Structures are given as C-alpha cells and as structure tokens.
C-alpha cells in the first residue's frame, strides 16, 4: 500500500497543471463614416452634382443626401455650377461682392448682368473676370491684367513674374518671353493669385501660379502634371485652391495635392477652412489643409461628384431652396 501511494504521488507530481484559458482580445470596430466625420468636427452643407448632373444636398456629418428640386418637383440640373448670395450660378458666372451683378465670359467678352433681371449692363473685352472684394472688376487682356480699364499689372510686370518659374529662370535676358493670365482670384483686397501661361522659344509651355501682395510677388506654385486654375477661395480668404488640389496660402506658402489621388474635377473649402473637398467621378476626398491639426489627412466620402460647393449649416436652407434662382 505504501509503494502504491508513493507511485501515485509521483505521478501526480509529474502531471502538467491545466493551463488558464487564453485571454480574449476584442478589437474595436472601426468608426462609421458618420462617426468619423462627427469626431473630427466636419460639419456643413455640401451641394454637388451627380453623374446625371442632378444637384444634391448633403448634410454633414449626418450624410443626409437629398436631390435638390424645383418648386414643381423636378430635379435641378447643373453639371458645373457655383453658389453665391444664396443662389445657384451657372458655370463660369461670378457674382459681385454686393450681389447686385453677375459677370460671365462669352466668346472672349465679359458680360456684366443684373443679378435679378439678367439684363446686360456692360460688356468688356477680355476674360475671365475676377471681382475684387471692394467690387471692382479685374480681368486679363492683351498680356496684362486690367481693372476698370487701367493696367493693374502691365505685360512687362507679368513677364517679370513669369521669369520666376524654375524652368524659365535661367533663360537669357535677350530671349523673349510671353506670359498671359488665364485665371484670377482675390483672397482679400491686396492678395491676388494669378495663373500665368508662359511661352519661351525652345521651351515647352509652362504654367505658374503667382501670389501678389500689391505689386510684390510673395508666393509661387507649379504643377508639372496638370495646369493650375479654376481657383476657389476659402471663406476667410486664407487660402486659394486650384481644381487639381494645389493650395496657395495668403502668407505665401503652397501645398501640393496628395499623391496617388485620382484626377479631380472640382474643389471646395469647408467653412472653417480646415478641409478641402476634392471631387472625383467616384468619390469626394476631404484633405486636411494647413489650418488642420493633421494637414494632409485624407477622409474618403463615397459620393461621386462632378462639381460641388460647401456652405455653412446656417446658410444651407437658402442655398438648397432656391434652385436655379
């Protein structure tokens, strides 16, 4: 009996102890798009056009999407558009700061019409138009930039700015350069961003964005892949963005668009200037601006858009309800 008890004791000593169950690791579910937009405080009211050119109203962060309709119930149709003063504008229309007139290019001539009656008040040779914040109309013509019939920037001054392009800077002084503005946008009363198309013999045509503070050049931006233009200015005038996603800051800095994004069709700043909405045929990408705590961050919103504007929530009702105005 003693031997049997000793053997049993030894067997018990050698047997492995039962292991404790492995802890269960619970991975948190990724946030939904609605939750992500809410957490990052992305708010506002986006009006965009879909593949069929129907306008939609998209409320953020809730992602509440509705087709914008006329009073009779039919969808409002605009492939490309803008919005200002609580109304939808046709592509290329620019509303004056006091919202009394609208300027638009037609066959190389600017037509200035009444915002309410659409009667042509005057015609100006040269395109495209850009309203200065004080209500004066500026535009390119014959290699210069004019304001109320006088040269705001002469052809010589634009050629001098064009020589700042890295691919043109070493061109000899005796080699002629031609430069003309193809697009303009005012950030405030003194800061103007102008896209210059530059021609030099023996050099491929170049594209340069120049930021002027008065007459002084305070910023430059280039993009080898696509031309810069169709500028959109943020609500407070801190930034201007080209439709390719390039951002020019009022302090003279510039930010290239993120790499590997599909070609964009339109851009719009959030009302707080922290995000740039970059629209493609498949999605809208929200890109963190220099004002964002995470500049360059990208949030994809699965909304295929041809064009878009981003309004503050407090102004949403007016924009959505007016149709074509």
mmCIF file of C-alpha atoms in Angstrom:
data_model
loop_
_atom_site.group_PDB
_atom_site.id
_atom_site.type_symbol
_atom_site.label_atom_id
_atom_site.label_comp_id
_atom_site.label_asym_id
_atom_site.label_seq_id
_atom_site.Cartn_x
_atom_site.Cartn_y
_atom_site.Cartn_z
ATOM 1 C CA UNK A 1 0.000 0.000 0.000
ATOM 2 C CA UNK A 2 2.839 2.372 0.815
ATOM 3 C CA UNK A 3 4.537 1.710 -2.567
ATOM 4 C CA UNK A 4 1.262 2.296 -4.429
ATOM 5 C CA UNK A 5 0.691 5.563 -2.572
ATOM 6 C CA UNK A 6 4.244 6.743 -3.355
ATOM 7 C CA UNK A 7 3.834 5.918 -7.045
ATOM 8 C CA UNK A 8 0.557 7.765 -7.167
ATOM 9 C CA UNK A 9 2.155 10.777 -5.511
ATOM 10 C CA UNK A 10 4.963 10.788 -8.083
ATOM 11 C CA UNK A 11 2.515 10.509 -10.957
ATOM 12 C CA UNK A 12 0.571 13.456 -9.586
ATOM 13 C CA UNK A 13 3.764 15.497 -9.290
ATOM 14 C CA UNK A 14 4.733 14.796 -12.926
ATOM 15 C CA UNK A 15 1.331 15.538 -14.487
ATOM 16 C CA UNK A 16 1.171 19.077 -16.033
ATOM 17 C CA UNK A 17 -1.169 21.542 -14.487
ATOM 18 C CA UNK A 18 -4.160 22.637 -16.512
ATOM 19 C CA UNK A 19 -3.336 25.904 -18.335
ATOM 20 C CA UNK A 20 -5.510 29.003 -17.883
ATOM 21 C CA UNK A 21 -7.717 29.907 -20.856
ATOM 22 C CA UNK A 22 -6.128 32.430 -23.269
ATOM 23 C CA UNK A 23 -7.488 35.939 -22.814
ATOM 24 C CA UNK A 24 -9.978 37.045 -25.459
ATOM 25 C CA UNK A 25 -8.812 40.082 -27.431
ATOM 26 C CA UNK A 26 -11.675 42.273 -28.567
ATOM 27 C CA UNK A 27 -10.757 44.627 -31.370
ATOM 28 C CA UNK A 28 -12.819 47.793 -31.508
ATOM 29 C CA UNK A 29 -14.994 48.187 -34.546
ATOM 30 C CA UNK A 30 -13.759 50.923 -36.900
ATOM 31 C CA UNK A 31 -15.932 54.012 -36.723
ATOM 32 C CA UNK A 32 -18.595 54.504 -39.340
ATOM 33 C CA UNK A 33 -18.145 57.405 -41.728
ATOM 34 C CA UNK A 34 -20.802 59.329 -39.831
ATOM 35 C CA UNK A 35 -18.945 58.774 -36.552
ATOM 36 C CA UNK A 36 -15.606 59.717 -38.105
ATOM 37 C CA UNK A 37 -16.997 62.956 -39.524
ATOM 38 C CA UNK A 38 -18.615 63.776 -36.193
ATOM 39 C CA UNK A 39 -15.472 63.048 -34.183
ATOM 40 C CA UNK A 40 -13.363 65.253 -36.455
ATOM 41 C CA UNK A 41 -15.982 68.023 -36.300
ATOM 42 C CA UNK A 42 -16.629 68.047 -40.041
ATOM 43 C CA UNK A 43 -19.899 69.910 -40.483
ATOM 44 C CA UNK A 44 -21.630 71.885 -43.178
ATOM 45 C CA UNK A 45 -23.851 71.593 -46.153
ATOM 46 C CA UNK A 46 -22.468 70.338 -49.482
ATOM 47 C CA UNK A 47 -24.317 70.878 -52.750
ATOM 48 C CA UNK A 48 -22.974 68.618 -55.512
ATOM 49 C CA UNK A 49 -23.896 67.419 -58.995
ATOM 50 C CA UNK A 50 -24.031 63.682 -59.711
ATOM 51 C CA UNK A 51 -23.283 61.713 -62.903
ATOM 52 C CA UNK A 52 -26.632 62.796 -64.362
ATOM 53 C CA UNK A 53 -25.991 66.460 -63.431
ATOM 54 C CA UNK A 54 -28.712 66.411 -60.756
ATOM 55 C CA UNK A 55 -27.965 68.630 -57.789
ATOM 56 C CA UNK A 56 -27.894 67.003 -54.349
ATOM 57 C CA UNK A 57 -27.815 68.471 -50.867
ATOM 58 C CA UNK A 58 -25.552 66.564 -48.469
ATOM 59 C CA UNK A 59 -25.673 67.444 -44.774
ATOM 60 C CA UNK A 60 -22.506 66.705 -42.778
ATOM 61 C CA UNK A 61 -21.746 64.892 -40.560
ATOM 62 C CA UNK A 62 -25.040 63.020 -40.848
ATOM 63 C CA UNK A 63 -24.577 62.139 -44.569
ATOM 64 C CA UNK A 64 -28.214 63.027 -45.224
ATOM 65 C CA UNK A 65 -28.424 63.158 -49.030
ATOM 66 C CA UNK A 66 -31.383 64.588 -50.958
ATOM 67 C CA UNK A 67 -31.943 65.633 -54.552
ATOM 68 C CA UNK A 68 -32.470 69.396 -54.897
ATOM 69 C CA UNK A 69 -35.803 70.009 -56.630
ATOM 70 C CA UNK A 70 -37.634 72.889 -58.228
ATOM 71 C CA UNK A 71 -40.941 74.053 -56.795
ATOM 72 C CA UNK A 72 -42.733 71.765 -59.260
ATOM 73 C CA UNK A 73 -40.813 68.740 -58.021
ATOM 74 C CA UNK A 74 -38.370 68.253 -60.908
ATOM 75 C CA UNK A 75 -34.683 67.836 -60.119
ATOM 76 C CA UNK A 76 -32.427 70.861 -60.553
ATOM 77 C CA UNK A 77 -29.929 70.103 -63.320
ATOM 78 C CA UNK A 78 -26.412 71.589 -63.408
ATOM 79 C CA UNK A 79 -23.303 69.677 -64.399
ATOM 80 C CA UNK A 80 -20.962 72.501 -63.382
ATOM 81 C CA UNK A 81 -22.094 75.344 -61.149
ATOM 82 C CA UNK A 82 -21.253 77.740 -58.350
ATOM 83 C CA UNK A 83 -23.189 79.239 -55.479
ATOM 84 C CA UNK A 84 -23.164 82.747 -54.051
ATOM 85 C CA UNK A 85 -25.611 85.040 -52.358
ATOM 86 C CA UNK A 86 -27.989 82.172 -51.675
ATOM 87 C CA UNK A 87 -28.436 81.170 -55.306
ATOM 88 C CA UNK A 88 -27.069 78.623 -57.746
ATOM 89 C CA UNK A 89 -24.937 80.148 -60.511
ATOM 90 C CA UNK A 90 -24.140 78.767 -63.938
ATOM 91 C CA UNK A 91 -20.621 77.546 -64.663
ATOM 92 C CA UNK A 92 -18.261 80.498 -65.082
ATOM 93 C CA UNK A 93 -20.561 83.071 -63.501
ATOM 94 C CA UNK A 94 -19.012 85.336 -60.875
ATOM 95 C CA UNK A 95 -21.269 87.308 -58.528
ATOM 96 C CA UNK A 96 -20.125 90.737 -57.345
ATOM 97 C CA UNK A 97 -19.410 91.182 -53.611
ATOM 98 C CA UNK A 98 -22.571 93.271 -53.156
ATOM 99 C CA UNK A 99 -24.561 90.566 -55.014
ATOM 100 C CA UNK A 100 -26.065 93.062 -57.429
ATOM 101 C CA UNK A 101 -24.394 91.912 -60.657
ATOM 102 C CA UNK A 102 -23.012 88.769 -62.262
ATOM 103 C CA UNK A 103 -20.059 88.655 -64.656
ATOM 104 C CA UNK A 104 -19.534 85.875 -67.172
ATOM 105 C CA UNK A 105 -17.318 85.252 -70.190
ATOM 106 C CA UNK A 106 -18.845 84.741 -73.602
ATOM 107 C CA UNK A 107 -16.562 84.369 -76.637
ATOM 108 C CA UNK A 108 -13.754 86.394 -75.093
ATOM 109 C CA UNK A 109 -16.036 89.145 -73.767
ATOM 110 C CA UNK A 110 -17.228 89.663 -70.204
ATOM 111 C CA UNK A 111 -20.943 90.341 -69.912
ATOM 112 C CA UNK A 112 -21.953 92.075 -66.688
ATOM 113 C CA UNK A 113 -25.641 91.440 -65.982
ATOM 114 C CA UNK A 114 -28.041 92.393 -63.240
ATOM 115 C CA UNK A 115 -28.325 89.570 -60.734
ATOM 116 C CA UNK A 116 -32.114 89.838 -60.641
ATOM 117 C CA UNK A 117 -33.164 90.916 -64.130
ATOM 118 C CA UNK A 118 -30.243 89.391 -66.089
ATOM 119 C CA UNK A 119 -30.084 92.487 -68.307
ATOM 120 C CA UNK A 120 -26.614 93.159 -69.725
ATOM 121 C CA UNK A 121 -25.329 96.388 -68.170
ATOM 122 C CA UNK A 122 -21.934 96.441 -69.918
ATOM 123 C CA UNK A 123 -19.558 94.315 -71.970
ATOM 124 C CA UNK A 124 -15.794 94.193 -71.520
ATOM 125 C CA UNK A 125 -13.243 92.625 -73.849
ATOM 126 C CA UNK A 126 -11.029 90.126 -72.051
ATOM 127 C CA UNK A 127 -11.593 87.041 -69.891
ATOM 128 C CA UNK A 128 -12.031 85.635 -67.291
ATOM 129 C CA UNK A 129 -13.494 88.069 -64.731
ATOM 130 C CA UNK A 130 -12.494 88.299 -61.067
ATOM 131 C CA UNK A 131 -14.232 90.587 -58.580
ATOM 132 C CA UNK A 132 -12.050 92.457 -56.135
ATOM 133 C CA UNK A 133 -13.542 92.481 -52.598
ATOM 134 C CA UNK A 134 -14.369 96.196 -52.933
ATOM 135 C CA UNK A 135 -16.486 95.476 -56.025
ATOM 136 C CA UNK A 136 -14.062 96.453 -58.781
ATOM 137 C CA UNK A 137 -13.868 94.046 -61.711
ATOM 138 C CA UNK A 138 -10.467 92.770 -62.839
ATOM 139 C CA UNK A 139 -9.613 90.668 -65.886
ATOM 140 C CA UNK A 140 -6.745 89.745 -68.239
ATOM 141 C CA UNK A 141 -6.374 91.327 -71.678
ATOM 142 C CA UNK A 142 -3.522 91.542 -74.180
ATOM 143 C CA UNK A 143 -0.978 90.091 -71.765
ATOM 144 C CA UNK A 144 -1.886 92.468 -68.913
ATOM 145 C CA UNK A 145 -4.357 92.436 -66.028
ATOM 146 C CA UNK A 146 -6.811 95.331 -66.089
ATOM 147 C CA UNK A 147 -9.070 96.939 -63.520
ATOM 148 C CA UNK A 148 -11.748 99.389 -64.622
ATOM 149 C CA UNK A 149 -9.931 99.966 -67.893
ATOM 150 C CA UNK A 150 -6.477 100.646 -66.447
ATOM 151 C CA UNK A 151 -3.498 98.313 -66.152
ATOM 152 C CA UNK A 152 -3.315 96.779 -62.706
ATOM 153 C CA UNK A 153 -0.371 94.655 -63.882
ATOM 154 C CA UNK A 154 1.362 95.505 -67.139
ATOM 155 C CA UNK A 155 2.561 92.908 -69.615
ATOM 156 C CA UNK A 156 6.130 93.688 -68.563
ATOM 157 C CA UNK A 157 5.302 93.055 -64.897
ATOM 158 C CA UNK A 158 3.717 89.698 -65.730
ATOM 159 C CA UNK A 159 6.736 88.716 -67.833
ATOM 160 C CA UNK A 160 8.982 89.599 -64.900
ATOM 161 C CA UNK A 161 6.900 87.364 -62.642
ATOM 162 C CA UNK A 162 6.982 84.586 -65.255
ATOM 163 C CA UNK A 163 10.790 84.514 -65.087
ATOM 164 C CA UNK A 164 10.477 83.224 -61.521
ATOM 165 C CA UNK A 165 9.351 79.851 -62.869
ATOM 166 C CA UNK A 166 12.153 77.318 -62.203
ATOM 167 C CA UNK A 167 12.191 76.238 -65.849
ATOM 168 C CA UNK A 168 12.381 79.814 -67.114
ATOM 169 C CA UNK A 169 14.647 81.444 -64.532
ATOM 170 C CA UNK A 170 17.839 80.640 -66.468
ATOM 171 C CA UNK A 171 16.578 81.851 -69.831
ATOM 172 C CA UNK A 172 18.804 84.653 -71.052
ATOM 173 C CA UNK A 173 17.578 88.209 -70.768
ATOM 174 C CA UNK A 174 17.756 88.591 -74.551
ATOM 175 C CA UNK A 175 15.345 85.708 -75.205
ATOM 176 C CA UNK A 176 11.764 86.959 -75.471
ATOM 177 C CA UNK A 177 9.158 85.625 -73.063
ATOM 178 C CA UNK A 178 5.423 85.899 -73.478
ATOM 179 C CA UNK A 179 3.128 85.457 -70.484
ATOM 180 C CA UNK A 180 -0.592 85.987 -70.041
ATOM 181 C CA UNK A 181 -3.001 85.340 -67.202
ATOM 182 C CA UNK A 182 -5.527 82.569 -67.710
ATOM 183 C CA UNK A 183 -7.259 82.723 -64.315
ATOM 184 C CA UNK A 184 -7.501 85.148 -61.383
ATOM 185 C CA UNK A 185 -8.830 85.046 -57.826
ATOM 186 C CA UNK A 186 -8.693 87.591 -54.996
ATOM 187 C CA UNK A 187 -8.041 86.311 -51.463
ATOM 188 C CA UNK A 188 -8.534 89.773 -49.985
ATOM 189 C CA UNK A 189 -8.167 93.402 -51.050
ATOM 190 C CA UNK A 190 -4.403 93.102 -51.618
ATOM 191 C CA UNK A 191 -3.693 89.428 -52.365
ATOM 192 C CA UNK A 192 -4.303 88.205 -55.893
ATOM 193 C CA UNK A 193 -3.463 84.744 -57.217
ATOM 194 C CA UNK A 194 -2.957 84.629 -60.988
ATOM 195 C CA UNK A 195 -2.281 81.650 -63.210
ATOM 196 C CA UNK A 196 0.272 82.542 -65.889
ATOM 197 C CA UNK A 197 0.734 80.638 -69.107
ATOM 198 C CA UNK A 198 4.318 81.156 -70.232
ATOM 199 C CA UNK A 199 5.785 80.754 -73.718
ATOM 200 C CA UNK A 200 9.512 80.757 -74.447
ATOM 201 C CA UNK A 201 11.158 79.740 -77.699
ATOM 202 C CA UNK A 202 12.627 76.243 -77.372
ATOM 203 C CA UNK A 203 10.823 75.529 -74.082
ATOM 204 C CA UNK A 204 7.510 73.724 -73.620
ATOM 205 C CA UNK A 205 4.675 75.994 -72.450
ATOM 206 C CA UNK A 206 4.863 76.463 -68.680
ATOM 207 C CA UNK A 207 2.185 77.065 -66.067
ATOM 208 C CA UNK A 208 2.813 79.131 -62.951
ATOM 209 C CA UNK A 209 0.621 80.378 -60.120
ATOM 210 C CA UNK A 210 1.787 83.710 -58.734
ATOM 211 C CA UNK A 211 0.546 85.219 -55.482
ATOM 212 C CA UNK A 212 0.785 89.013 -55.458
ATOM 213 C CA UNK A 213 0.604 91.233 -52.392
ATOM 214 C CA UNK A 214 0.046 94.536 -54.078
ATOM 215 C CA UNK A 215 2.748 94.539 -56.761
ATOM 216 C CA UNK A 216 5.116 92.238 -54.859
ATOM 217 C CA UNK A 217 5.342 88.526 -55.641
ATOM 218 C CA UNK A 218 5.036 86.714 -52.295
ATOM 219 C CA UNK A 219 4.291 83.149 -53.405
ATOM 220 C CA UNK A 220 4.684 80.728 -56.311
ATOM 221 C CA UNK A 221 3.253 77.321 -57.156
ATOM 222 C CA UNK A 222 3.801 74.940 -60.058
ATOM 223 C CA UNK A 223 2.390 71.580 -61.006
ATOM 224 C CA UNK A 224 4.142 69.501 -63.650
ATOM 225 C CA UNK A 225 1.271 67.085 -64.065
ATOM 226 C CA UNK A 226 -1.617 69.484 -64.669
ATOM 227 C CA UNK A 227 -2.174 73.149 -65.164
ATOM 228 C CA UNK A 228 -3.239 75.311 -62.252
ATOM 229 C CA UNK A 229 -6.512 77.195 -62.443
ATOM 230 C CA UNK A 230 -10.211 77.415 -61.648
ATOM 231 C CA UNK A 231 -9.291 78.818 -58.256
ATOM 232 C CA UNK A 232 -11.600 78.517 -55.260
ATOM 233 C CA UNK A 233 -11.061 80.873 -52.316
ATOM 234 C CA UNK A 234 -11.817 79.850 -48.736
ATOM 235 C CA UNK A 235 -14.433 81.679 -46.698
ATOM 236 C CA UNK A 236 -11.994 83.891 -44.767
ATOM 237 C CA UNK A 237 -9.616 84.316 -47.702
ATOM 238 C CA UNK A 238 -6.763 82.451 -46.031
ATOM 239 C CA UNK A 239 -6.337 80.039 -48.948
ATOM 240 C CA UNK A 240 -6.998 79.546 -52.630
ATOM 241 C CA UNK A 241 -7.109 76.089 -54.190
ATOM 242 C CA UNK A 242 -6.689 75.052 -57.807
ATOM 243 C CA UNK A 243 -9.009 72.377 -59.129
ATOM 244 C CA UNK A 244 -6.046 69.938 -59.048
ATOM 245 C CA UNK A 245 -5.855 70.282 -55.251
ATOM 246 C CA UNK A 246 -2.880 72.658 -55.011
ATOM 247 C CA UNK A 247 -3.373 75.119 -52.124
ATOM 248 C CA UNK A 248 -1.835 78.594 -52.020
ATOM 249 C CA UNK A 249 -1.804 80.308 -48.616
ATOM 250 C CA UNK A 250 -2.183 84.034 -48.144
ATOM 251 C CA UNK A 251 1.151 84.075 -46.280
ATOM 252 C CA UNK A 252 2.893 82.894 -49.472
ATOM 253 C CA UNK A 253 3.170 79.169 -48.788
ATOM 254 C CA UNK A 254 1.845 76.461 -51.068
ATOM 255 C CA UNK A 255 0.825 72.834 -50.580
ATOM 256 C CA UNK A 256 0.933 70.192 -53.304
ATOM 257 C CA UNK A 257 -2.031 67.844 -53.653
ATOM 258 C CA UNK A 258 -1.605 64.391 -52.088
ATOM 259 C CA UNK A 259 -0.066 61.812 -54.375
ATOM 260 C CA UNK A 260 -1.961 58.880 -55.888
ATOM 261 C CA UNK A 261 -5.349 60.593 -55.830
ATOM 262 C CA UNK A 262 -7.491 60.265 -58.974
ATOM 263 C CA UNK A 263 -7.770 63.306 -61.218
ATOM 264 C CA UNK A 264 -10.090 65.813 -59.598
ATOM 265 C CA UNK A 265 -12.892 67.790 -61.180
ATOM 266 C CA UNK A 266 -13.607 70.457 -58.565
ATOM 267 C CA UNK A 267 -12.647 71.621 -55.076
ATOM 268 C CA UNK A 268 -14.372 73.414 -52.209
ATOM 269 C CA UNK A 269 -13.179 74.545 -48.775
ATOM 270 C CA UNK A 270 -15.030 73.767 -45.586
ATOM 271 C CA UNK A 271 -16.474 76.884 -43.911
ATOM 272 C CA UNK A 272 -13.828 76.663 -41.152
ATOM 273 C CA UNK A 273 -11.016 76.310 -43.760
ATOM 274 C CA UNK A 274 -9.728 73.064 -42.161
ATOM 275 C CA UNK A 275 -10.676 70.786 -45.061
ATOM 276 C CA UNK A 276 -10.551 70.859 -48.833
ATOM 277 C CA UNK A 277 -13.186 68.744 -50.585
ATOM 278 C CA UNK A 278 -11.650 67.243 -53.727
ATOM 279 C CA UNK A 279 -14.274 65.834 -56.069
ATOM 280 C CA UNK A 280 -13.721 62.966 -58.496
ATOM 281 C CA UNK A 281 -16.097 60.892 -60.568
ATOM 282 C CA UNK A 282 -16.028 58.154 -57.930
ATOM 283 C CA UNK A 283 -15.657 59.874 -54.558
ATOM 284 C CA UNK A 284 -15.088 63.106 -52.687
ATOM 285 C CA UNK A 285 -11.835 63.206 -50.719
ATOM 286 C CA UNK A 286 -11.583 65.516 -47.707
ATOM 287 C CA UNK A 287 -7.976 66.716 -47.425
ATOM 288 C CA UNK A 288 -6.624 68.441 -44.339
ATOM 289 C CA UNK A 289 -5.457 71.983 -45.127
ATOM 290 C CA UNK A 290 -2.533 73.770 -43.398
ATOM 291 C CA UNK A 291 -5.095 75.006 -40.850
ATOM 292 C CA UNK A 292 -5.915 71.424 -39.871
ATOM 293 C CA UNK A 293 -4.188 69.800 -36.881
ATOM 294 C CA UNK A 294 -3.440 66.917 -39.287
ATOM 295 C CA UNK A 295 -2.582 68.621 -42.596
ATOM 296 C CA UNK A 296 -2.669 66.198 -45.495
ATOM 297 C CA UNK A 297 -5.006 63.744 -43.779
ATOM 298 C CA UNK A 298 -7.489 62.201 -46.204
ATOM 299 C CA UNK A 299 -11.042 61.059 -45.488
ATOM 300 C CA UNK A 300 -12.913 59.425 -48.357
ATOM 301 C CA UNK A 301 -16.609 60.155 -48.757
ATOM 302 C CA UNK A 302 -18.182 57.746 -51.305
ATOM 303 C CA UNK A 303 -20.105 60.383 -53.224
ATOM 304 C CA UNK A 304 -19.431 60.673 -56.980
ATOM 305 C CA UNK A 305 -19.480 64.387 -57.789
ATOM 306 C CA UNK A 306 -18.864 66.435 -60.903
ATOM 307 C CA UNK A 307 -18.886 69.747 -59.052
ATOM 308 C CA UNK A 308 -19.593 70.943 -55.536
ATOM 309 C CA UNK A 309 -19.785 73.839 -53.085
ATOM 310 C CA UNK A 310 -19.527 73.662 -49.288
ATOM 311 C CA UNK A 311 -21.674 76.023 -47.271
ATOM 312 C CA UNK A 312 -22.050 76.658 -43.570
ATOM 313 C CA UNK A 313 -25.027 74.907 -41.969
ATOM 314 C CA UNK A 314 -26.633 78.234 -41.109
ATOM 315 C CA UNK A 315 -26.773 79.128 -44.810
ATOM 316 C CA UNK A 316 -27.880 75.725 -46.065
ATOM 317 C CA UNK A 317 -31.607 76.360 -46.281
ATOM 318 C CA UNK A 318 -31.208 79.378 -48.531
ATOM 319 C CA UNK A 319 -28.863 77.625 -50.953
ATOM 320 C CA UNK A 320 -30.870 74.409 -51.208
ATOM 321 C CA UNK A 321 -34.219 76.060 -51.642
ATOM 322 C CA UNK A 322 -33.521 78.430 -54.482
ATOM 323 C CA UNK A 323 -32.953 76.042 -57.351
ATOM 324 C CA UNK A 324 -31.530 77.939 -60.298
ATOM 325 C CA UNK A 325 -32.512 81.359 -58.953
#
